[in-house]
mmCIF file of C-alpha atoms and ligand atoms in Angstrom:
data_model
loop_
_atom_site.group_PDB
_atom_site.id
_atom_site.type_symbol
_atom_site.label_atom_id
_atom_site.label_comp_id
_atom_site.label_asym_id
_atom_site.label_seq_id
_atom_site.Cartn_x
_atom_site.Cartn_y
_atom_site.Cartn_z
ATOM 1 C CA UNK A 1 6.067 -9.166 -22.067
ATOM 2 C CA UNK A 2 8.051 -10.793 -19.327
ATOM 3 C CA UNK A 3 8.952 -8.136 -16.580
ATOM 4 C CA UNK A 4 11.055 -8.539 -13.682
ATOM 5 C CA UNK A 5 9.885 -5.980 -11.058
ATOM 6 C CA UNK A 6 11.873 -4.442 -7.816
ATOM 7 C CA UNK A 7 10.241 -2.812 -4.903
ATOM 8 C CA UNK A 8 11.939 -1.651 -2.022
ATOM 9 C CA UNK A 9 10.116 1.449 -0.881
ATOM 10 C CA UNK A 10 9.851 0.514 2.794
ATOM 11 C CA UNK A 11 11.202 -2.381 4.667
ATOM 12 C CA UNK A 12 9.961 -5.473 2.516
ATOM 13 C CA UNK A 13 12.456 -6.514 -0.220
ATOM 14 C CA UNK A 14 10.095 -7.536 -3.068
ATOM 15 C CA UNK A 15 10.807 -8.876 -6.505
ATOM 16 C CA UNK A 16 8.387 -10.273 -8.845
ATOM 17 C CA UNK A 17 8.260 -11.963 -12.498
ATOM 18 C CA UNK A 18 5.147 -11.308 -14.356
ATOM 19 C CA UNK A 19 3.973 -12.012 -17.906
ATOM 20 C CA UNK A 20 1.038 -9.727 -18.875
ATOM 21 C CA UNK A 21 -1.477 -10.117 -16.029
ATOM 22 C CA UNK A 22 -0.135 -13.429 -14.939
ATOM 23 C CA UNK A 23 2.060 -13.487 -11.953
ATOM 24 C CA UNK A 24 4.951 -15.976 -12.171
ATOM 25 C CA UNK A 25 6.568 -15.060 -8.955
ATOM 26 C CA UNK A 26 5.887 -12.462 -6.055
ATOM 27 C CA UNK A 27 8.812 -13.071 -3.737
ATOM 28 C CA UNK A 28 8.892 -10.801 -0.349
ATOM 29 C CA UNK A 29 11.361 -10.803 2.261
ATOM 30 C CA UNK A 30 10.198 -8.786 5.069
ATOM 31 C CA UNK A 31 12.867 -7.380 7.412
ATOM 32 C CA UNK A 32 12.342 -8.380 10.948
ATOM 33 C CA UNK A 33 14.902 -6.267 12.365
ATOM 34 C CA UNK A 34 12.732 -3.145 12.789
ATOM 35 C CA UNK A 35 10.227 -4.833 15.325
ATOM 36 C CA UNK A 36 12.684 -4.099 18.125
ATOM 37 C CA UNK A 37 12.478 -0.451 17.479
ATOM 38 C CA UNK A 38 8.735 -0.529 17.060
ATOM 39 C CA UNK A 39 8.596 0.983 13.519
ATOM 40 C CA UNK A 40 10.890 1.214 10.432
ATOM 41 C CA UNK A 41 14.493 2.555 10.857
ATOM 42 C CA UNK A 42 15.301 4.125 7.575
ATOM 43 C CA UNK A 43 18.879 3.303 7.681
ATOM 44 C CA UNK A 44 18.435 -0.230 8.631
ATOM 45 C CA UNK A 45 15.972 -0.842 6.162
ATOM 46 C CA UNK A 46 18.358 0.466 3.281
ATOM 47 C CA UNK A 47 21.154 -1.795 4.787
ATOM 48 C CA UNK A 48 19.013 -4.783 4.607
ATOM 49 C CA UNK A 49 17.522 -4.315 1.091
ATOM 50 C CA UNK A 50 21.375 -4.283 0.114
ATOM 51 C CA UNK A 51 21.979 -7.471 1.515
ATOM 52 C CA UNK A 52 18.744 -9.033 0.367
ATOM 53 C CA UNK A 53 18.407 -7.390 -3.285
ATOM 54 C CA UNK A 54 20.261 -10.196 -5.273
ATOM 55 C CA UNK A 55 19.011 -13.313 -3.240
ATOM 56 C CA UNK A 56 15.504 -12.117 -3.592
ATOM 57 C CA UNK A 57 16.044 -11.569 -7.544
ATOM 58 C CA UNK A 58 17.488 -15.156 -7.504
ATOM 59 C CA UNK A 59 14.531 -16.548 -5.644
ATOM 60 C CA UNK A 60 12.092 -14.885 -7.818
ATOM 61 C CA UNK A 61 13.582 -16.079 -11.055
ATOM 62 C CA UNK A 62 13.738 -19.524 -9.730
ATOM 63 C CA UNK A 63 10.190 -19.373 -8.514
ATOM 64 C CA UNK A 64 9.097 -18.305 -11.980
ATOM 65 C CA UNK A 65 11.216 -20.998 -13.796
ATOM 66 C CA UNK A 66 12.993 -18.171 -15.936
ATOM 67 C CA UNK A 67 16.457 -16.837 -16.441
ATOM 68 C CA UNK A 68 17.620 -13.134 -16.824
ATOM 69 C CA UNK A 69 17.995 -13.988 -20.537
ATOM 70 C CA UNK A 70 14.151 -14.512 -20.775
ATOM 71 C CA UNK A 71 13.336 -11.119 -19.027
ATOM 72 C CA UNK A 72 12.275 -8.197 -21.548
ATOM 73 C CA UNK A 73 12.244 -5.260 -19.381
ATOM 74 C CA UNK A 74 13.021 -4.470 -15.607
ATOM 75 C CA UNK A 75 10.689 -2.278 -13.725
ATOM 76 C CA UNK A 76 11.343 -0.708 -10.204
ATOM 77 C CA UNK A 77 9.715 1.747 -7.759
ATOM 78 C CA UNK A 78 11.337 5.115 -7.773
ATOM 79 C CA UNK A 79 9.018 6.652 -5.371
ATOM 80 C CA UNK A 80 7.491 7.974 -2.927
ATOM 81 C CA UNK A 81 9.220 6.025 0.010
ATOM 82 C CA UNK A 82 12.237 5.803 2.026
ATOM 83 C CA UNK A 83 14.975 7.350 -0.238
ATOM 84 C CA UNK A 84 17.649 5.204 1.038
ATOM 85 C CA UNK A 85 15.640 2.150 0.617
ATOM 86 C CA UNK A 86 14.474 3.264 -2.828
ATOM 87 C CA UNK A 87 17.934 3.795 -3.903
ATOM 88 C CA UNK A 88 18.921 0.325 -3.503
ATOM 89 C CA UNK A 89 16.036 -0.923 -5.596
ATOM 90 C CA UNK A 90 16.710 1.635 -8.437
ATOM 91 C CA UNK A 91 20.518 0.826 -8.545
ATOM 92 C CA UNK A 92 19.688 -3.154 -8.269
ATOM 93 C CA UNK A 93 17.292 -2.426 -11.436
ATOM 94 C CA UNK A 94 19.967 -0.284 -13.250
ATOM 95 C CA UNK A 95 22.802 -2.815 -12.891
ATOM 96 C CA UNK A 96 20.412 -5.832 -14.105
ATOM 97 C CA UNK A 97 18.973 -3.562 -17.008
ATOM 98 C CA UNK A 98 21.988 -1.801 -18.382
ATOM 99 C CA UNK A 99 24.566 -4.555 -19.174
ATOM 100 C CA UNK A 100 21.776 -6.517 -20.998
ATOM 101 C CA UNK A 101 20.614 -3.286 -22.729
ATOM 102 C CA UNK A 102 16.970 -3.839 -21.400
ATOM 103 C CA UNK A 103 14.591 -1.019 -20.992
ATOM 104 C CA UNK A 104 13.844 0.168 -17.551
ATOM 105 C CA UNK A 105 10.451 1.005 -16.295
ATOM 106 C CA UNK A 106 10.052 3.673 -13.427
ATOM 107 C CA UNK A 107 7.052 2.998 -11.370
ATOM 108 C CA UNK A 108 5.286 5.250 -8.836
ATOM 109 C CA UNK A 109 4.462 3.163 -5.677
ATOM 110 C CA UNK A 110 0.923 4.371 -5.253
ATOM 111 C CA UNK A 111 -0.055 3.621 -8.896
ATOM 112 C CA UNK A 112 1.299 0.270 -8.118
ATOM 113 C CA UNK A 113 -1.226 -0.193 -5.278
ATOM 114 C CA UNK A 114 -3.805 0.689 -8.043
ATOM 115 C CA UNK A 115 -2.533 -1.668 -10.561
ATOM 116 C CA UNK A 116 -2.645 -4.547 -8.269
ATOM 117 C CA UNK A 117 -6.308 -4.606 -9.598
ATOM 118 C CA UNK A 118 -5.019 -5.075 -13.151
ATOM 119 C CA UNK A 119 -3.612 -8.576 -12.237
ATOM 120 C CA UNK A 120 -5.033 -12.067 -12.511
ATOM 121 C CA UNK A 121 -7.461 -13.447 -11.407
ATOM 122 C CA UNK A 122 -10.160 -11.646 -12.817
ATOM 123 C CA UNK A 123 -8.379 -8.165 -13.886
ATOM 124 C CA UNK A 124 -10.409 -4.997 -13.262
ATOM 125 C CA UNK A 125 -10.987 -2.749 -16.439
ATOM 126 C CA UNK A 126 -11.135 0.931 -15.707
ATOM 127 C CA UNK A 127 -13.025 3.229 -14.836
ATOM 128 C CA UNK A 128 -13.467 2.530 -11.038
ATOM 129 C CA UNK A 129 -13.049 4.304 -7.989
ATOM 130 C CA UNK A 130 -10.054 3.102 -5.766
ATOM 131 C CA UNK A 131 -9.444 3.543 -2.079
ATOM 132 C CA UNK A 132 -5.895 3.239 -1.298
ATOM 133 C CA UNK A 133 -4.908 3.046 2.286
ATOM 134 C CA UNK A 134 -1.457 2.059 3.362
ATOM 135 C CA UNK A 135 1.396 2.873 5.988
ATOM 136 C CA UNK A 136 2.254 6.143 4.060
ATOM 137 C CA UNK A 137 -0.691 7.122 2.231
ATOM 138 C CA UNK A 138 -4.594 7.161 2.099
ATOM 139 C CA UNK A 139 -6.258 8.570 -0.888
ATOM 140 C CA UNK A 140 -9.148 8.225 -3.121
ATOM 141 C CA UNK A 141 -8.214 7.794 -6.760
ATOM 142 C CA UNK A 142 -10.307 8.274 -9.727
ATOM 143 C CA UNK A 143 -9.002 5.439 -12.068
ATOM 144 C CA UNK A 144 -10.144 6.235 -15.730
ATOM 145 C CA UNK A 145 -7.489 4.482 -17.515
ATOM 146 C CA UNK A 146 -4.565 2.012 -16.677
ATOM 147 C CA UNK A 147 -1.977 4.671 -16.999
ATOM 148 C CA UNK A 148 -2.694 6.409 -13.691
ATOM 149 C CA UNK A 149 -5.203 7.782 -11.372
ATOM 150 C CA UNK A 150 -6.447 11.256 -10.385
ATOM 151 C CA UNK A 151 -6.587 12.089 -6.595
ATOM 152 C CA UNK A 152 -9.973 13.059 -5.515
ATOM 153 C CA UNK A 153 -8.970 13.374 -1.770
ATOM 154 C CA UNK A 154 -5.991 12.305 0.599
ATOM 155 C CA UNK A 155 -5.196 12.346 4.153
ATOM 156 C CA UNK A 156 -4.336 15.840 5.697
ATOM 157 C CA UNK A 157 -2.037 14.304 8.479
ATOM 158 C CA UNK A 158 -1.467 10.625 9.317
ATOM 159 C CA UNK A 159 -2.073 7.731 6.882
ATOM 160 C CA UNK A 160 -4.537 5.080 7.961
ATOM 161 C CA UNK A 161 -2.035 2.347 8.411
ATOM 162 C CA UNK A 162 0.173 4.701 10.354
ATOM 163 C CA UNK A 163 -2.705 5.043 12.804
ATOM 164 C CA UNK A 164 -3.106 1.246 13.048
ATOM 165 C CA UNK A 165 0.421 0.996 13.802
ATOM 166 C CA UNK A 166 0.614 3.792 16.473
ATOM 167 C CA UNK A 167 -2.557 2.560 18.337
ATOM 168 C CA UNK A 168 -1.148 -1.046 18.040
ATOM 169 C CA UNK A 169 2.044 0.080 19.852
ATOM 170 C CA UNK A 170 -0.195 2.133 22.516
ATOM 171 C CA UNK A 171 -1.744 -1.347 23.071
ATOM 172 C CA UNK A 172 1.634 -3.136 23.570
ATOM 173 C CA UNK A 173 1.280 -5.086 20.041
ATOM 174 C CA UNK A 174 4.190 -5.538 17.912
ATOM 175 C CA UNK A 175 5.250 -3.988 14.755
ATOM 176 C CA UNK A 176 3.622 -3.939 12.045
ATOM 177 C CA UNK A 177 0.561 -3.264 13.912
ATOM 178 C CA UNK A 178 -2.218 -3.509 11.534
ATOM 179 C CA UNK A 179 -2.623 -7.158 11.443
ATOM 180 C CA UNK A 180 -2.134 -7.738 15.267
ATOM 181 C CA UNK A 181 -4.642 -5.065 15.960
ATOM 182 C CA UNK A 182 -6.991 -6.720 13.725
ATOM 183 C CA UNK A 183 -6.847 -9.973 15.621
ATOM 184 C CA UNK A 184 -7.180 -8.373 18.811
ATOM 185 C CA UNK A 185 -10.213 -6.404 17.688
ATOM 186 C CA UNK A 186 -11.896 -9.685 16.822
ATOM 187 C CA UNK A 187 -12.369 -10.406 20.573
ATOM 188 C CA UNK A 188 -13.509 -6.698 21.330
ATOM 189 C CA UNK A 189 -16.710 -4.795 21.335
ATOM 190 C CA UNK A 190 -16.444 -1.950 18.428
ATOM 191 C CA UNK A 191 -19.175 0.031 20.503
ATOM 192 C CA UNK A 192 -17.283 0.078 23.731
ATOM 193 C CA UNK A 193 -15.854 3.510 23.484
ATOM 194 C CA UNK A 194 -17.339 6.178 21.313
ATOM 195 C CA UNK A 195 -14.370 7.668 19.298
ATOM 196 C CA UNK A 196 -14.569 10.465 16.767
ATOM 197 C CA UNK A 197 -15.070 9.809 13.000
ATOM 198 C CA UNK A 198 -12.917 12.645 11.723
ATOM 199 C CA UNK A 199 -14.047 15.295 9.334
ATOM 200 C CA UNK A 200 -17.688 13.872 9.188
ATOM 201 C CA UNK A 201 -19.110 17.213 8.966
ATOM 202 C CA UNK A 202 -16.746 18.767 6.359
ATOM 203 C CA UNK A 203 -17.835 18.599 2.626
ATOM 204 C CA UNK A 204 -14.679 17.284 0.958
ATOM 205 C CA UNK A 205 -13.033 13.787 0.180
ATOM 206 C CA UNK A 206 -9.968 14.188 2.402
ATOM 207 C CA UNK A 207 -9.279 12.065 5.598
ATOM 208 C CA UNK A 208 -7.559 12.941 8.937
ATOM 209 C CA UNK A 209 -6.392 10.305 11.370
ATOM 210 C CA UNK A 210 -4.332 12.192 13.875
ATOM 211 C CA UNK A 211 -7.497 13.119 15.914
ATOM 212 C CA UNK A 212 -8.453 9.586 16.262
ATOM 213 C CA UNK A 213 -4.994 8.574 17.300
ATOM 214 C CA UNK A 214 -4.931 11.279 20.028
ATOM 215 C CA UNK A 215 -8.112 10.370 21.271
ATOM 216 C CA UNK A 216 -6.879 6.859 21.824
ATOM 217 C CA UNK A 217 -4.078 8.309 23.747
ATOM 218 C CA UNK A 218 -6.254 10.419 26.123
ATOM 219 C CA UNK A 219 -8.305 7.371 26.492
ATOM 220 C CA UNK A 220 -5.509 5.044 27.385
ATOM 221 C CA UNK A 221 -4.324 7.924 29.857
ATOM 222 C CA UNK A 222 -7.578 7.951 31.599
ATOM 223 C CA UNK A 223 -7.815 4.246 31.816
ATOM 224 C CA UNK A 224 -4.360 3.804 33.448
ATOM 225 C CA UNK A 225 -1.952 0.833 32.634
ATOM 226 C CA UNK A 226 -4.473 -1.800 34.359
ATOM 227 C CA UNK A 227 -7.535 -0.528 32.653
ATOM 228 C CA UNK A 228 -5.871 -0.454 29.148
ATOM 229 C CA UNK A 229 -4.595 -3.951 29.765
ATOM 230 C CA UNK A 230 -8.103 -5.185 30.889
ATOM 231 C CA UNK A 231 -9.839 -3.278 27.850
ATOM 232 C CA UNK A 232 -7.322 -3.914 25.227
ATOM 233 C CA UNK A 233 -9.773 -5.742 22.954
ATOM 234 C CA UNK A 234 -12.552 -3.121 23.281
ATOM 235 C CA UNK A 235 -10.044 -0.522 22.417
ATOM 236 C CA UNK A 236 -8.812 -2.303 19.506
ATOM 237 C CA UNK A 237 -12.384 -2.979 18.009
ATOM 238 C CA UNK A 238 -13.598 0.681 19.015
ATOM 239 C CA UNK A 239 -10.518 2.207 17.090
ATOM 240 C CA UNK A 240 -10.826 -0.112 14.244
ATOM 241 C CA UNK A 241 -14.643 0.603 13.791
ATOM 242 C CA UNK A 242 -13.733 4.301 13.913
ATOM 243 C CA UNK A 243 -11.105 3.988 11.346
ATOM 244 C CA UNK A 244 -12.934 1.859 8.773
ATOM 245 C CA UNK A 245 -15.938 4.344 9.548
ATOM 246 C CA UNK A 246 -14.177 7.094 8.278
ATOM 247 C CA UNK A 247 -12.638 5.119 5.004
ATOM 248 C CA UNK A 248 -16.038 3.932 4.304
ATOM 249 C CA UNK A 249 -17.869 7.511 4.917
ATOM 250 C CA UNK A 250 -15.502 9.080 2.466
ATOM 251 C CA UNK A 251 -15.733 6.329 -0.402
ATOM 252 C CA UNK A 252 -19.644 6.669 0.114
ATOM 253 C CA UNK A 253 -19.276 10.357 -0.417
ATOM 254 C CA UNK A 254 -17.120 9.936 -3.332
ATOM 255 C CA UNK A 255 -19.465 7.527 -4.862
ATOM 256 C CA UNK A 256 -22.369 10.153 -4.347
ATOM 257 C CA UNK A 257 -20.217 12.726 -6.348
ATOM 258 C CA UNK A 258 -19.519 10.489 -9.507
ATOM 259 C CA UNK A 259 -20.968 8.118 -11.636
ATOM 260 C CA UNK A 260 -18.958 4.852 -10.598
ATOM 261 C CA UNK A 261 -20.000 1.331 -11.563
ATOM 262 C CA UNK A 262 -16.820 -0.379 -9.978
ATOM 263 C CA UNK A 263 -14.872 0.071 -6.636
ATOM 264 C CA UNK A 264 -11.485 -1.256 -5.709
ATOM 265 C CA UNK A 265 -9.044 -1.275 -2.762
ATOM 266 C CA UNK A 266 -5.348 -1.098 -2.467
ATOM 267 C CA UNK A 267 -2.575 -0.564 0.225
ATOM 268 C CA UNK A 268 -1.939 -2.796 3.398
ATOM 269 C CA UNK A 269 -4.923 -1.743 5.041
ATOM 270 C CA UNK A 270 -7.195 -3.048 2.156
ATOM 271 C CA UNK A 271 -6.081 -6.391 3.741
ATOM 272 C CA UNK A 272 -8.130 -5.689 6.921
ATOM 273 C CA UNK A 273 -11.184 -7.974 7.201
ATOM 274 C CA UNK A 274 -13.554 -5.364 8.703
ATOM 275 C CA UNK A 275 -12.717 -2.844 6.038
ATOM 276 C CA UNK A 276 -13.373 -5.517 3.050
ATOM 277 C CA UNK A 277 -16.604 -6.486 4.593
ATOM 278 C CA UNK A 278 -17.908 -3.004 5.147
ATOM 279 C CA UNK A 279 -16.834 -1.850 1.426
ATOM 280 C CA UNK A 280 -18.529 -5.088 0.532
ATOM 281 C CA UNK A 281 -21.687 -4.037 2.226
ATOM 282 C CA UNK A 282 -21.691 -0.657 0.870
ATOM 283 C CA UNK A 283 -21.372 -2.214 -2.859
ATOM 284 C CA UNK A 284 -24.012 -4.574 -2.278
ATOM 285 C CA UNK A 285 -26.198 -1.859 -1.304
ATOM 286 C CA UNK A 286 -25.417 0.519 -4.147
ATOM 287 C CA UNK A 287 -25.369 -2.372 -6.998
ATOM 288 C CA UNK A 288 -21.616 -1.812 -7.604
ATOM 289 C CA UNK A 289 -18.971 -4.157 -8.687
ATOM 290 C CA UNK A 290 -16.239 -4.367 -6.171
ATOM 291 C CA UNK A 291 -12.827 -5.970 -6.793
ATOM 292 C CA UNK A 292 -10.743 -7.243 -3.693
ATOM 293 C CA UNK A 293 -7.296 -8.667 -4.579
ATOM 294 C CA UNK A 294 -5.604 -11.152 -2.269
ATOM 295 C CA UNK A 295 -4.291 -9.623 0.808
ATOM 296 C CA UNK A 296 -0.862 -10.411 -0.246
ATOM 297 C CA UNK A 297 -1.445 -8.167 -3.323
ATOM 298 C CA UNK A 298 -2.753 -5.338 -0.919
ATOM 299 C CA UNK A 299 0.508 -4.946 1.236
ATOM 300 C CA UNK A 300 3.862 -4.123 -0.507
ATOM 301 C CA UNK A 301 4.815 -6.407 -3.245
ATOM 302 C CA UNK A 302 6.602 -6.292 -6.571
ATOM 303 C CA UNK A 303 3.800 -7.921 -8.792
ATOM 304 C CA UNK A 304 1.889 -4.748 -8.427
ATOM 305 C CA UNK A 305 4.821 -2.791 -9.767
ATOM 306 C CA UNK A 306 5.342 -5.135 -12.748
ATOM 307 C CA UNK A 307 1.543 -4.525 -13.373
ATOM 308 C CA UNK A 308 1.733 -0.775 -13.243
ATOM 309 C CA UNK A 309 5.078 -0.880 -15.433
ATOM 310 C CA UNK A 310 2.917 -2.580 -18.525
ATOM 311 C CA UNK A 311 1.119 0.578 -18.782
ATOM 312 C CA UNK A 312 3.862 3.148 -18.062
ATOM 313 C CA UNK A 313 6.581 4.441 -20.567
ATOM 314 C CA UNK A 314 9.385 2.236 -21.033
ATOM 315 C CA UNK A 315 13.050 4.079 -20.892
ATOM 316 C CA UNK A 316 15.384 2.625 -23.407
ATOM 317 C CA UNK A 317 19.321 2.188 -22.479
ATOM 318 C CA UNK A 318 21.002 4.177 -21.675
ATOM 319 C CA UNK A 319 18.329 7.215 -21.096
ATOM 320 C CA UNK A 320 17.841 5.630 -17.433
ATOM 321 C CA UNK A 321 21.266 5.696 -16.133
ATOM 322 C CA UNK A 322 21.001 9.213 -14.410
ATOM 323 C CA UNK A 323 17.412 8.514 -13.376
ATOM 324 C CA UNK A 324 16.772 8.986 -9.477
ATOM 325 C CA UNK A 325 14.441 7.997 -6.767
ATOM 326 C CA UNK A 326 12.378 10.566 -5.026
ATOM 327 C CA UNK A 327 11.161 10.520 -1.439
ATOM 328 C CA UNK A 328 7.785 12.395 -1.808
ATOM 329 C CA UNK A 329 5.548 14.004 -4.332
ATOM 330 C CA UNK A 330 5.956 12.988 -7.986
ATOM 331 C CA UNK A 331 8.832 11.917 -9.879
ATOM 332 C CA UNK A 332 10.759 14.735 -11.152
ATOM 333 C CA UNK A 333 10.709 14.999 -15.018
ATOM 334 C CA UNK A 334 13.645 14.115 -16.620
ATOM 335 C CA UNK A 335 15.049 16.210 -19.537
HETATM 336 O O1 KG4 B 1 0.954 -0.820 1.643
HETATM 337 P P1 KG4 B 1 1.793 -1.362 2.803
HETATM 338 O O2 KG4 B 1 2.350 -2.705 2.847
HETATM 339 O O3 KG4 B 1 3.070 -0.289 2.932
HETATM 340 C C1 KG4 B 1 2.991 1.118 2.564
HETATM 341 O O4 KG4 B 1 3.039 1.399 1.303
HETATM 342 O O5 KG4 B 1 2.857 1.866 3.608
HETATM 343 O O6 KG4 B 1 0.998 -1.095 3.968
HETATM 344 C C2 KG4 B 1 1.484 -1.150 5.080
HETATM 345 C C3 KG4 B 1 0.369 -0.834 6.297
HETATM 346 C C4 KG4 B 1 1.129 -0.992 7.714
HETATM 347 O O7 KG4 B 1 0.620 0.326 8.292
HETATM 348 C C5 KG4 B 1 0.123 -1.978 8.376
HETATM 349 O O8 KG4 B 1 0.126 -1.937 9.658
HETATM 350 C C6 KG4 B 1 -1.011 -1.920 7.342
HETATM 351 O O9 KG4 B 1 -0.672 -1.431 6.255
HETATM 352 N N1 KG4 B 1 -2.020 -3.196 7.455
HETATM 353 C C7 KG4 B 1 -3.163 -3.288 8.116
HETATM 354 C C8 KG4 B 1 -3.408 -4.823 7.947
HETATM 355 N N2 KG4 B 1 -2.337 -5.299 7.264
HETATM 356 C C9 KG4 B 1 -1.401 -4.390 7.130
HETATM 357 N N3 KG4 B 1 -3.741 -2.483 8.706
HETATM 358 C C10 KG4 B 1 -5.136 -3.169 9.117
HETATM 359 N N4 KG4 B 1 -5.399 -4.345 9.265
HETATM 360 C C11 KG4 B 1 -4.618 -5.236 8.321
HETATM 361 N N5 KG4 B 1 -5.028 -6.488 8.467
HETATM 362 ZN ZN1 ZN B 2 2.648 0.288 -0.100
#
């Protein structure tokens, strides 16, 4: 089935055309207007999506070499995310689907990150354990089928990507901070500063990143502006090691509690080379299969939304006309 998918939950305007597990187009227009503010401004993001939605749909169709007449269903992220940004995607999806009487497929953004693993090349079959770490969420999901995932543990405060972004800002790097911090960390010593690996003594599978971020704030204050400047790479490397350390420690613990044979990653932080290497080492050590999707399928994209849509309920016209976006939690049940 040829699905056109739209993803606008944050600051990337994403449209994909996917046929089964095969990606025909995966177009992403990243908004640069937020760099100036050091983070995403929700209202600015929504306005940019409004300008970009139609051109990005057209670009994706052109790249795929198909027209709207060939498309059999429209998928869209309905949440969680920035409500104004999501509403632009949902309205665009309805506006394309309704006149053509096409079905609409609402998709949960987090299931989208999990479903990136069902795409070519080499789609991963459940069951597997999936670590999703992004700018808004950090969770361990038990993936037993392709319809959803059970949350085994999640962050109690900041998301992993949010911590990368905030520490990057402390070190004077631009937004988004994750990739810039990773580049800087490559020049530093990960053992230069001893930082807390949060919740290592607590038994559960939840995460916490706010203490690590605060530790960095105090460290930078003690070092002073010149000291920070001099030790930037060591600070970045030590932070990255602590953040990756916590993610891998919880993954290891979850593997111990279950009978898993395969592991997968998802979310923007899964593009991080140091995390990918650490998880690969863990999987080698435990004889587990590891699925690592390409970095461009880790960060927000619409191919992952189309992938999740294949296994989600299709709403026929006109049932979806009143369907709404949601900012947090789960999609509300539509009567
Ligand atoms: O999944 P994503 O694109 O959007 C959300 O759903 O939030 O994730 C974006 C997050 C940002 O916080 C970004 O800094 C982080 O992923 N990120 C990285 C890397 N690439 C993106 N963090 C660490 N290392 C990277 N290479
Ligand atoms: Zn995301």
